[in-house]
Tab-separated table of C-alpha atoms in Angstrom:
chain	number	residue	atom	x	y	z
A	858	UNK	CA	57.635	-35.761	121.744
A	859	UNK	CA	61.172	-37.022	121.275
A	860	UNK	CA	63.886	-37.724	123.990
A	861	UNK	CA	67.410	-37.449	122.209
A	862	UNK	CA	70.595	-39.458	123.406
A	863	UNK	CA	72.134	-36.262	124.279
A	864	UNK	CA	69.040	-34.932	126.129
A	865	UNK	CA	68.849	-38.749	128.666
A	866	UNK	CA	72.548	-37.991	129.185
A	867	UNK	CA	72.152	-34.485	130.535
A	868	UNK	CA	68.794	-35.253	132.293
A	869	UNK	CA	69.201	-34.358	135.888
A	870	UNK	CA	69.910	-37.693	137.218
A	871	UNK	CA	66.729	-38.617	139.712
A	872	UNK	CA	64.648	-37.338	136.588
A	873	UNK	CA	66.454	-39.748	134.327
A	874	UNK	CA	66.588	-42.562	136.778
A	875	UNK	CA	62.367	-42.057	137.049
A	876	UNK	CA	61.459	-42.343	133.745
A	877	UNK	CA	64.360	-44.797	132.926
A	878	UNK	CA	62.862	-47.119	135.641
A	879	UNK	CA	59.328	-46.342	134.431
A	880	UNK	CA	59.236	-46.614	130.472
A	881	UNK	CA	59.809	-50.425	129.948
A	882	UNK	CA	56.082	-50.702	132.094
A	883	UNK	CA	54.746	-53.095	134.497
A	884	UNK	CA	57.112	-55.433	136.116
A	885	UNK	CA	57.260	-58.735	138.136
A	886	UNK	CA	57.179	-57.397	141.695
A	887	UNK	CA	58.362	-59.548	144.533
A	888	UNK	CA	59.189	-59.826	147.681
A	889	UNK	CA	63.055	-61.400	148.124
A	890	UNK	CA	63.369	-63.801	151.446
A	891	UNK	CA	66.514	-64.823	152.752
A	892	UNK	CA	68.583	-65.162	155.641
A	893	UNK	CA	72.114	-64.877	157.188
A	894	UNK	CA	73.981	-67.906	158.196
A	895	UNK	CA	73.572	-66.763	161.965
A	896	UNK	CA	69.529	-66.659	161.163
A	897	UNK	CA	69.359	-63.397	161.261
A	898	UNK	CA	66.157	-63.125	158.149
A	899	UNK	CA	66.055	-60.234	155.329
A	900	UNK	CA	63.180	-59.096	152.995
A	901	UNK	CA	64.391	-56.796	149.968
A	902	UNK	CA	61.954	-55.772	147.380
A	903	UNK	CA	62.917	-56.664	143.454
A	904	UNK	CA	61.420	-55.948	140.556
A	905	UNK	CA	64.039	-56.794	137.880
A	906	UNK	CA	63.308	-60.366	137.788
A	907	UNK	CA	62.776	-62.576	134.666
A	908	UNK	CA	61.793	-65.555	133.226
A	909	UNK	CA	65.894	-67.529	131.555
A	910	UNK	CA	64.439	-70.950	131.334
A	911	UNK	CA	61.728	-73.543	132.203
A	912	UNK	CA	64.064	-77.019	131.980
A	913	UNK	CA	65.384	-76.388	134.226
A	914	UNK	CA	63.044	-73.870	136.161
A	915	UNK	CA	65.545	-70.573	135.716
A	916	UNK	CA	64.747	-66.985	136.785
A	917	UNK	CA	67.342	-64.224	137.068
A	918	UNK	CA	67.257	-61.096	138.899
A	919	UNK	CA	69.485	-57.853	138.865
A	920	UNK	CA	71.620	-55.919	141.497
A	921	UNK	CA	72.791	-52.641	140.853
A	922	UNK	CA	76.118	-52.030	142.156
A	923	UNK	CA	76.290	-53.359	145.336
A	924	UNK	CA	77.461	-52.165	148.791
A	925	UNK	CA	78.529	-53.919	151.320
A	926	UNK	CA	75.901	-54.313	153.539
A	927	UNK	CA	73.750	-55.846	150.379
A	928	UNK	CA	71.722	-58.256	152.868
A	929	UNK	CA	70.215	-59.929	150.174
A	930	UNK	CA	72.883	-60.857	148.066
A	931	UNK	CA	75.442	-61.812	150.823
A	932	UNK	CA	72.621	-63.955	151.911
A	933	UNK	CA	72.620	-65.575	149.098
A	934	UNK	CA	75.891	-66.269	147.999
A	935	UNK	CA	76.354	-67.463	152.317
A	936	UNK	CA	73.300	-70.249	152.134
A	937	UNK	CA	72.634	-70.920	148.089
A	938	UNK	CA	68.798	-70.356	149.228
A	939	UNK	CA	66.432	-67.402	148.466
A	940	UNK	CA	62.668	-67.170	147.818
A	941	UNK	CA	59.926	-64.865	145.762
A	942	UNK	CA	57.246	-64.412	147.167
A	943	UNK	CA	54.138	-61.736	145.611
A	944	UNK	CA	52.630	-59.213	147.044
A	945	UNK	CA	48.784	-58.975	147.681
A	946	UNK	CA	46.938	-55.698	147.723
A	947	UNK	CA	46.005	-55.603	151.136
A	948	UNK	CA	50.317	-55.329	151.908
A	949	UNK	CA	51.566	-53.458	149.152
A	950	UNK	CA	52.227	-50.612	151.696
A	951	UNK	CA	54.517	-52.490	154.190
A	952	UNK	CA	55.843	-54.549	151.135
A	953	UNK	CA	56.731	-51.536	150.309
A	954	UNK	CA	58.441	-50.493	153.148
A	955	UNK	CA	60.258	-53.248	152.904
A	956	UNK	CA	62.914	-51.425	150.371
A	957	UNK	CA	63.759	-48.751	153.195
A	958	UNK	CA	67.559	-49.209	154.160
A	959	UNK	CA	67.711	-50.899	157.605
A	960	UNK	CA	70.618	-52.353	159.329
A	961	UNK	CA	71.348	-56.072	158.847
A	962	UNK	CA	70.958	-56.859	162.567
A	963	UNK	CA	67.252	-55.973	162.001
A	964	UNK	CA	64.781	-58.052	159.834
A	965	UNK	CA	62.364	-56.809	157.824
A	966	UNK	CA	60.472	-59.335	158.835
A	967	UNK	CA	59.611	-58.223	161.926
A	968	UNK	CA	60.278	-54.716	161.610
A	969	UNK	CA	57.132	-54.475	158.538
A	970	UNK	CA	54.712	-57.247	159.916
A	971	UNK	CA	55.246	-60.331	157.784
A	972	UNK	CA	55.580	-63.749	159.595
A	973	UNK	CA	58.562	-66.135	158.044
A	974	UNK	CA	57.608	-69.521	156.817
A	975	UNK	CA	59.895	-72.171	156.592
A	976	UNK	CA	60.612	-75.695	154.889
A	977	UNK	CA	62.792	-78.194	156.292
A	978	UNK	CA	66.145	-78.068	155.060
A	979	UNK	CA	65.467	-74.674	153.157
A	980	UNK	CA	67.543	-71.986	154.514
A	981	UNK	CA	65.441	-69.440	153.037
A	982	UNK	CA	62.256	-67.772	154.604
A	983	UNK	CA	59.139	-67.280	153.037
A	984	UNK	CA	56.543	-64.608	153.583
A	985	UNK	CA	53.593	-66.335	155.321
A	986	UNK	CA	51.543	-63.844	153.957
A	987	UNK	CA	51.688	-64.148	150.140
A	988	UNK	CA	49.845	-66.427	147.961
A	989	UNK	CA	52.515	-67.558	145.540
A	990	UNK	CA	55.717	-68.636	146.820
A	991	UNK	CA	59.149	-69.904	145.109
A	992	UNK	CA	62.491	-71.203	146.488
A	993	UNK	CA	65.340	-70.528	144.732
A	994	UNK	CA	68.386	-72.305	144.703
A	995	UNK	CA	71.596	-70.490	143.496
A	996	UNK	CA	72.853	-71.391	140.107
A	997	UNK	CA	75.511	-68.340	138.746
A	998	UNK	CA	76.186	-65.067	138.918
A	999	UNK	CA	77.043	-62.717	135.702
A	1000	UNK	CA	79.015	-59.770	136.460
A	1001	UNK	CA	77.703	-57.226	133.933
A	1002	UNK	CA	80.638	-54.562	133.113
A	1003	UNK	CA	79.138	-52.504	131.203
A	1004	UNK	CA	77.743	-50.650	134.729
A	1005	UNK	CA	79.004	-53.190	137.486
A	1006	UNK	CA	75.611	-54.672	137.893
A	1007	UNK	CA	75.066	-58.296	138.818
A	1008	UNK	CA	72.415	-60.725	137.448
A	1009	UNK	CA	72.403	-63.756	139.339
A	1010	UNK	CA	70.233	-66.933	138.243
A	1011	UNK	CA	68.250	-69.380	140.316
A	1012	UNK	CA	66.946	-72.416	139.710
A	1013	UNK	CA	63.141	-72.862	140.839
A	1014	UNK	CA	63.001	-76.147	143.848
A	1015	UNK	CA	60.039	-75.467	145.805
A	1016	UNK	CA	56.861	-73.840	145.268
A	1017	UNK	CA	53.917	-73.064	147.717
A	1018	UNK	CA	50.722	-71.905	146.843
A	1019	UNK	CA	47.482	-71.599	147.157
A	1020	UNK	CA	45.748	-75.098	145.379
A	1021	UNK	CA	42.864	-73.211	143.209
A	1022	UNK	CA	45.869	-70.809	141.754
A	1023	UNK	CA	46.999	-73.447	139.777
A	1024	UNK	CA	45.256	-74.433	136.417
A	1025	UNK	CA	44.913	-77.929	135.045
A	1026	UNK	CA	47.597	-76.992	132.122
A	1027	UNK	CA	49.994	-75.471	134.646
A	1028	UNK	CA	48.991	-71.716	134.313
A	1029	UNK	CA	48.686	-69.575	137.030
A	1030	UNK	CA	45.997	-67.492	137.931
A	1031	UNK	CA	47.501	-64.206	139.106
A	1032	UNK	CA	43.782	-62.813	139.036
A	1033	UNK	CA	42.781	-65.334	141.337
A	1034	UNK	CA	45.823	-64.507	143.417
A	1035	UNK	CA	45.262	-61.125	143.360
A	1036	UNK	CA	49.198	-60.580	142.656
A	1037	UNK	CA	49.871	-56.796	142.491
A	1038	UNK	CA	52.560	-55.344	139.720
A	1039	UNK	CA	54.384	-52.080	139.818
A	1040	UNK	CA	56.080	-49.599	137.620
A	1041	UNK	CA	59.228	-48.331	138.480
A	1042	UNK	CA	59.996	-48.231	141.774
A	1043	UNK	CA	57.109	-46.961	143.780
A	1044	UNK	CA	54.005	-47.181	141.464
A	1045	UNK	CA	51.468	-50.411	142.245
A	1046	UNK	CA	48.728	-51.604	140.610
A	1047	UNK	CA	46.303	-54.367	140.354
A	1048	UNK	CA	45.429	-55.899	136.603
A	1049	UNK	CA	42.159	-57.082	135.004
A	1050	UNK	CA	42.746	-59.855	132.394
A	1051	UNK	CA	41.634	-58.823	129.042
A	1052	UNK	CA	42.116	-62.320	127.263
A	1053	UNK	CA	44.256	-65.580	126.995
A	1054	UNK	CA	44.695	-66.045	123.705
A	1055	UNK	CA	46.022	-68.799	121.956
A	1056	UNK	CA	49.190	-70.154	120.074
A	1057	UNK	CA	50.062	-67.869	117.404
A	1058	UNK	CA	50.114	-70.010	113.944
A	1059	UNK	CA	50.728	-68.204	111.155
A	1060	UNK	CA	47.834	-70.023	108.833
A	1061	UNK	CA	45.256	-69.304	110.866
A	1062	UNK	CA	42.755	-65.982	111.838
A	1063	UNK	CA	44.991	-64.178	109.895
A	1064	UNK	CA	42.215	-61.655	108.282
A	1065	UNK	CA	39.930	-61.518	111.600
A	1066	UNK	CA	43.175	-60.214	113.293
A	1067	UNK	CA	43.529	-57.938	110.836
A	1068	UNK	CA	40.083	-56.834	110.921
A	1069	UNK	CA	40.019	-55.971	114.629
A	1070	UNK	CA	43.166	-53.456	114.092
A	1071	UNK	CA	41.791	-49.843	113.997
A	1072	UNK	CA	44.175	-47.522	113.007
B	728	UNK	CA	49.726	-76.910	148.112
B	729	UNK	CA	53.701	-77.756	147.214
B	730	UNK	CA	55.280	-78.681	144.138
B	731	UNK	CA	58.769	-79.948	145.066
B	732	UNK	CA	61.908	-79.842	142.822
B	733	UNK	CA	61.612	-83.541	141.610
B	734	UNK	CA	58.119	-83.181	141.120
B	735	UNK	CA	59.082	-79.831	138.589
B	736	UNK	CA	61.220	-82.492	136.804
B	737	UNK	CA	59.322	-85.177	136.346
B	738	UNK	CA	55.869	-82.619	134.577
B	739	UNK	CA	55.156	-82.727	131.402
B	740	UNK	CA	57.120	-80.383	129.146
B	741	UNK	CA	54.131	-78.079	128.189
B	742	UNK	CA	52.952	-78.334	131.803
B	743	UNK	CA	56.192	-76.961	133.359
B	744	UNK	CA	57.119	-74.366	130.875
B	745	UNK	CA	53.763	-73.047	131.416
B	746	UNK	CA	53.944	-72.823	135.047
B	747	UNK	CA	56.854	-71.646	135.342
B	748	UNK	CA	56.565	-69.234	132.228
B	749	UNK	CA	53.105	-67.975	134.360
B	750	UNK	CA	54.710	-68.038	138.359
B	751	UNK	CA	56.785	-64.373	138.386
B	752	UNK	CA	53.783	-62.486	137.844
B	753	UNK	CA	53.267	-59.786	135.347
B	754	UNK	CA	56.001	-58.712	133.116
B	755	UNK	CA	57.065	-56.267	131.059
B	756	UNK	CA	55.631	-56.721	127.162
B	757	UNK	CA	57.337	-55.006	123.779
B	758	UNK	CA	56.872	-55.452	120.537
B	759	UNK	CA	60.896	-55.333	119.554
B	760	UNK	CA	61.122	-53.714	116.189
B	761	UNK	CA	64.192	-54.372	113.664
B	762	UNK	CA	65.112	-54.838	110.444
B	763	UNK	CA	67.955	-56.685	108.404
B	764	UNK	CA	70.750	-55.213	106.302
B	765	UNK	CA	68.038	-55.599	103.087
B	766	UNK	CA	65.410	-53.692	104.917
B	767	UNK	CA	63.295	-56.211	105.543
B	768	UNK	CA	61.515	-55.553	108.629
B	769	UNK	CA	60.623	-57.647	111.778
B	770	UNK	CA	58.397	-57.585	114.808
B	771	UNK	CA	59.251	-60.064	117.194
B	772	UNK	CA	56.841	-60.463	120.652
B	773	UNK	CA	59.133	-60.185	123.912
B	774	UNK	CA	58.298	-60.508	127.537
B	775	UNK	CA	61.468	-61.386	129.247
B	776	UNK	CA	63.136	-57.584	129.721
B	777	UNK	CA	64.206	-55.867	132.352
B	778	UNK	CA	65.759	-52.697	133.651
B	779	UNK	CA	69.911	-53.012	134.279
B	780	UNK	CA	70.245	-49.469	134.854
B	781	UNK	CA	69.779	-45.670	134.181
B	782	UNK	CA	72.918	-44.264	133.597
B	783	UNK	CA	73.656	-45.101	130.841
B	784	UNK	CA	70.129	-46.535	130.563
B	785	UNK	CA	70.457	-50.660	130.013
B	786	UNK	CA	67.753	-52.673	129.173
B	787	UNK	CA	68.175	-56.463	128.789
B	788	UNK	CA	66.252	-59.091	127.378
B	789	UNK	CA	66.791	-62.806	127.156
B	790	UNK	CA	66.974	-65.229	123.732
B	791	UNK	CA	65.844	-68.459	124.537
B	792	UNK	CA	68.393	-71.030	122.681
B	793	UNK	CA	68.492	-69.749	118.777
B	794	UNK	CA	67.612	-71.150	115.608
B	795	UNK	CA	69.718	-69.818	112.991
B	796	UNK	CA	66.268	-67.863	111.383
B	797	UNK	CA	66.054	-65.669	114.455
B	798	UNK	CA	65.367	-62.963	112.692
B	799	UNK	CA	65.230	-60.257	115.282
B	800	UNK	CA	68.207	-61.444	117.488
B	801	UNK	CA	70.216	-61.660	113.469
B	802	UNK	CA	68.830	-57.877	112.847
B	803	UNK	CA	70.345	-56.812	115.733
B	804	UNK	CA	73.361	-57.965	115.286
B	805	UNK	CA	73.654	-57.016	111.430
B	806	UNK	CA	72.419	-53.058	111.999
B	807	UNK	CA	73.109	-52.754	115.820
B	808	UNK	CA	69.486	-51.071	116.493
B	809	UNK	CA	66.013	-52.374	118.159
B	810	UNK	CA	63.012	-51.003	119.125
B	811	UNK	CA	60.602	-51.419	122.233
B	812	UNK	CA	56.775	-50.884	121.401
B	813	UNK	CA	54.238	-51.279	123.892
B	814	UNK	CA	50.943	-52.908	123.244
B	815	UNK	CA	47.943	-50.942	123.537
B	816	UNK	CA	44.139	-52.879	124.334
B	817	UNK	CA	42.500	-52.283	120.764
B	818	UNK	CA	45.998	-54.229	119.468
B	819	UNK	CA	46.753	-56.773	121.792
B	820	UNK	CA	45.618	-59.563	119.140
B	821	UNK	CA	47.878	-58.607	116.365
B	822	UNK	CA	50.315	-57.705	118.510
B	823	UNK	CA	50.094	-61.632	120.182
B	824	UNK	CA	49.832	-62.715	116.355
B	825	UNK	CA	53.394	-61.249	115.192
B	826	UNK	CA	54.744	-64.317	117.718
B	827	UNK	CA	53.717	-67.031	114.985
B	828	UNK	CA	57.013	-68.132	113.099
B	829	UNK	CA	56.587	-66.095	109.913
B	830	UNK	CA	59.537	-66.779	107.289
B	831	UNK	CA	62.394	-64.462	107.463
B	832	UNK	CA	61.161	-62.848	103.917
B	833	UNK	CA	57.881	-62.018	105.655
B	834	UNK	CA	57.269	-58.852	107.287
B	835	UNK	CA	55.302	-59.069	110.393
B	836	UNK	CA	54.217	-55.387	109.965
B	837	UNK	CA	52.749	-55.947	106.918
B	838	UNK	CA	51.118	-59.630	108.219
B	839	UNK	CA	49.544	-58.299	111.177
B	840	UNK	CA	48.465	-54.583	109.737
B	841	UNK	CA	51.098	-52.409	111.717
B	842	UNK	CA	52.518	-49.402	110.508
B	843	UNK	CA	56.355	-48.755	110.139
B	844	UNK	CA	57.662	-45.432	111.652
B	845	UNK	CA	61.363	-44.350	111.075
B	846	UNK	CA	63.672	-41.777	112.664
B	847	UNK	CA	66.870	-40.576	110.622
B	848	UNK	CA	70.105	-42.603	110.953
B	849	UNK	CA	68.359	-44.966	113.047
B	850	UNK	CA	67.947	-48.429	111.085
B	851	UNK	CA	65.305	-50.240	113.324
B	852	UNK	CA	61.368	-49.218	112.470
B	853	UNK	CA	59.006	-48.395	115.522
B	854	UNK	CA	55.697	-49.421	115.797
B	855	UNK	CA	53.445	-46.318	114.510
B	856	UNK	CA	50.861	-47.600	116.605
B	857	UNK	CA	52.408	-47.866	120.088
B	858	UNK	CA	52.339	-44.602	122.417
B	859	UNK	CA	55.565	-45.616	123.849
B	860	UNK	CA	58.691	-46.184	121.972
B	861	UNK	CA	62.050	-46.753	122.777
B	862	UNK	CA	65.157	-47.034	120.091
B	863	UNK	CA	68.083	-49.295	121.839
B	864	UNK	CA	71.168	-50.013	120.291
B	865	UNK	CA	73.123	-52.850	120.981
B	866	UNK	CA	75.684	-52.672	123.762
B	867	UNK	CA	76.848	-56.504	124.822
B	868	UNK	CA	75.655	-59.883	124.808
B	869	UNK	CA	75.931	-62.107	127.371
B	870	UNK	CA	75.895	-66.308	126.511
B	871	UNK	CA	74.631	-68.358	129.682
B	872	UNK	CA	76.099	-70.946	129.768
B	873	UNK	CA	73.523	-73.127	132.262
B	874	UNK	CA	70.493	-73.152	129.707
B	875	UNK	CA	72.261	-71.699	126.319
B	876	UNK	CA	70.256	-68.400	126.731
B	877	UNK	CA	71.579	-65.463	125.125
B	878	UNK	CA	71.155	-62.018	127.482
B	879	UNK	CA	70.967	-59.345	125.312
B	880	UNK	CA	72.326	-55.839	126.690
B	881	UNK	CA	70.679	-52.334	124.711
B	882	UNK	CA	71.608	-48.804	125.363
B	883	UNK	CA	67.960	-46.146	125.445
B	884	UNK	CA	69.140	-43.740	122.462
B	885	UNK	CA	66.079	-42.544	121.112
B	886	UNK	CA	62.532	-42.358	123.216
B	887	UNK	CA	59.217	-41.451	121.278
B	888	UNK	CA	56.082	-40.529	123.374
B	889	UNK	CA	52.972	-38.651	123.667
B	890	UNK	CA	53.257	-35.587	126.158
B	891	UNK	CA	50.864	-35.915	128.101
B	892	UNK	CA	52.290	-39.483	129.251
B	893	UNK	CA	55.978	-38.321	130.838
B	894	UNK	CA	55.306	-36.358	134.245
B	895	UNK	CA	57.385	-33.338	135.175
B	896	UNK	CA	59.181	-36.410	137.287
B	897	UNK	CA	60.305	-38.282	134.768
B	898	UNK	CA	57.704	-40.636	135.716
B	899	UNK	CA	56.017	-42.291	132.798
B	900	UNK	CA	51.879	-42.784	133.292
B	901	UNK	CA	51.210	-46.218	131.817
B	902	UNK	CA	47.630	-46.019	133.156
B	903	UNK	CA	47.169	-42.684	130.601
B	904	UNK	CA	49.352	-44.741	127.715
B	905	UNK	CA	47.004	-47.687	128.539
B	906	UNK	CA	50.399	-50.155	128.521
B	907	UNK	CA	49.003	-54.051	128.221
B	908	UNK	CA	51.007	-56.161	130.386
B	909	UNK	CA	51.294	-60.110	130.561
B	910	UNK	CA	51.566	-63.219	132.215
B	911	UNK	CA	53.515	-65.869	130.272
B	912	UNK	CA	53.038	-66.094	126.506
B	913	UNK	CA	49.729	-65.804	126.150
B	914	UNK	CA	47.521	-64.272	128.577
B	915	UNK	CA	47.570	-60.357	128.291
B	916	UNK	CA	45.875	-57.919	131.012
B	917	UNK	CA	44.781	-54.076	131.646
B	918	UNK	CA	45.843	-52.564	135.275
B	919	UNK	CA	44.015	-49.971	137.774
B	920	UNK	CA	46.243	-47.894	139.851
B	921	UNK	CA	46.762	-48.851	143.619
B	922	UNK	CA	49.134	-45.833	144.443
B	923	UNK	CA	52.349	-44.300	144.018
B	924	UNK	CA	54.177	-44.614	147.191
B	925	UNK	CA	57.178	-42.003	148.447
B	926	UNK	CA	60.313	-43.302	148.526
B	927	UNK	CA	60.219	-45.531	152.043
B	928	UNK	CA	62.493	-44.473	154.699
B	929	UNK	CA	63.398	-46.010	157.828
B	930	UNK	CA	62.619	-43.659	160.530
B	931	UNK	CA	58.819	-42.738	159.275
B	932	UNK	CA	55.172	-43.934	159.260
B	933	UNK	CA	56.753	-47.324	160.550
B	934	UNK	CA	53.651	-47.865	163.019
B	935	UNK	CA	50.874	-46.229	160.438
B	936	UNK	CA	52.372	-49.297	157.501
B	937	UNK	CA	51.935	-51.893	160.568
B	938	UNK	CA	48.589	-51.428	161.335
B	939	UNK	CA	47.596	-51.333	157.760
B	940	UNK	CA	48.615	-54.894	157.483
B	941	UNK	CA	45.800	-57.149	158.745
B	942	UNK	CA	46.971	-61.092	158.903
């Protein structure tokens, strides 16, 4: 079937905003720590975050049109510090919970059942509870006119994790880890690797790839 | 364990853009279909996209610093169209193989055995093979400055699918498509549903999410 321009435009709106969320497919899921300069902690659940850069360590991350009461962001932009931090399958439920709209006097923290974890001189809490953990210092912000989003870029300076996660070439082992991903907004999975392949050259393998293509 | 910031700048290049290419997780994967003003055709391998918004519908994607032969950000820009084709399991090799640097001359739907599918007045192929297919065109491009990325901004015109996938929701079933997903650049995985959760509100099921979570 085909979905016309005209069609996504008159879509009734939650409709449009499902499968608009949904089509692009599985999406790094995490689990946004931060805190107020008064200490008062936050947990908001993102899933438009993305690899800008590895020297130096850059990921970026997108706010839709923000209200005031945006814990997360004014968190940011008051201590510079944030962290990721994935979510396991046996807490995808109160991760989950995590997105509900509560008032910034009240943490998520303690309101869903995670514990905060702390490094000196980090403002930023991380979830005791996850596996893979990153602390983000504050780099830029883009405002995006085109729909008054905001992407705002951190730079990777701490990460915590598990020791057998890591491979001895730097790759992470999200099976190991157990990390869940998601789909839209609401839709969690867990993966099963199929293969990690190797460089792409283009002189090489060229007719066995070819080979293994079934149309 | 912890890897501190001066330890992330002091690894070896092909250590750290591993790790940090592998640390978000799973991300979204497309096989982004264009062609230049001479209808040469391209398939370039992304995994750093994201959703900016439903209405209009905005998807981004980054370009890492560009060589002048970057043929799919230079297709875009000459025709204004793209495409977004998911990768299925019996094609995740070929699809992994279009990421060698082919010369601009070079088709990589002919190299790696894919077939080109066209819609009228729309100048970017699809990938006949994909089960999910999305036609962008090109809305803004954003230059960051901190790394010399290029954040590339697409408007959903055009959206080609099997029936059976979209649900009367709008909600799109990768599981049924059987959408690959990745971590970094090279290691390419098959999911299993965990659930699709309501929409989480702040007065319900607060004490039933607790006791699911067992630290």
């Amino acid at each position: 079937m085909q979905i016309s321009h005209s069609q996504l435009a008159n879509m009734e709106q939650r409709f449009r905003a499902t499968l608009i969320n949904s089509i692009p497919g599985y999406k790094c899921l995490q689990m946004v720590g931060t805190s107020n300069r008064d200490g008062i902690s936050n947990i908001g659940l993102f899933n438009s975050i993305f690899h800008l850069g590895a020297n130096p360590a850059l990921l970026g991350m997108v706010f839709r049109p923000l209200t005031p009461e945006h814990d997360t962001f004014n968190n940011i932009m008051e201590t510079g510090h944030y962290t990721f931090n994935n979510v396991l399958p046996w807490f995808y439920k109160p991760a989950h919970q995590t997105s509900a709209s509560y008032p910034s006097e009240e943490s998520e923290f303690a309101i869903c059942g995670f514990n905060k974890q702390y490094l000196s001189e980090f403002k930023a809490p991380f979830v005791q509870e996850s596996n893979i953990k990153i602390g983000l210092e504050f780099r830029e912000c883009i405002d995006v006119s085109i729909n008054n989003t905001k992407i705002l870029i951190g730079e990777v300076v701490h990460i915590l994790l598990d020791e057998h996660i890591l491979g001895d070439d730097g790759y992470i082992d999200h099976t190991k880890a157990e990390t869940v991903t998601v789909v839209g907004l609401d839709s969690y999975f867990t993966t099963q690797p199929l293969e990690r392949l190797p460089y792409a050259k283009t002189n090489e393998k060229l007719n066995k790839q070819i080979t293994q293509h079934k149309v």
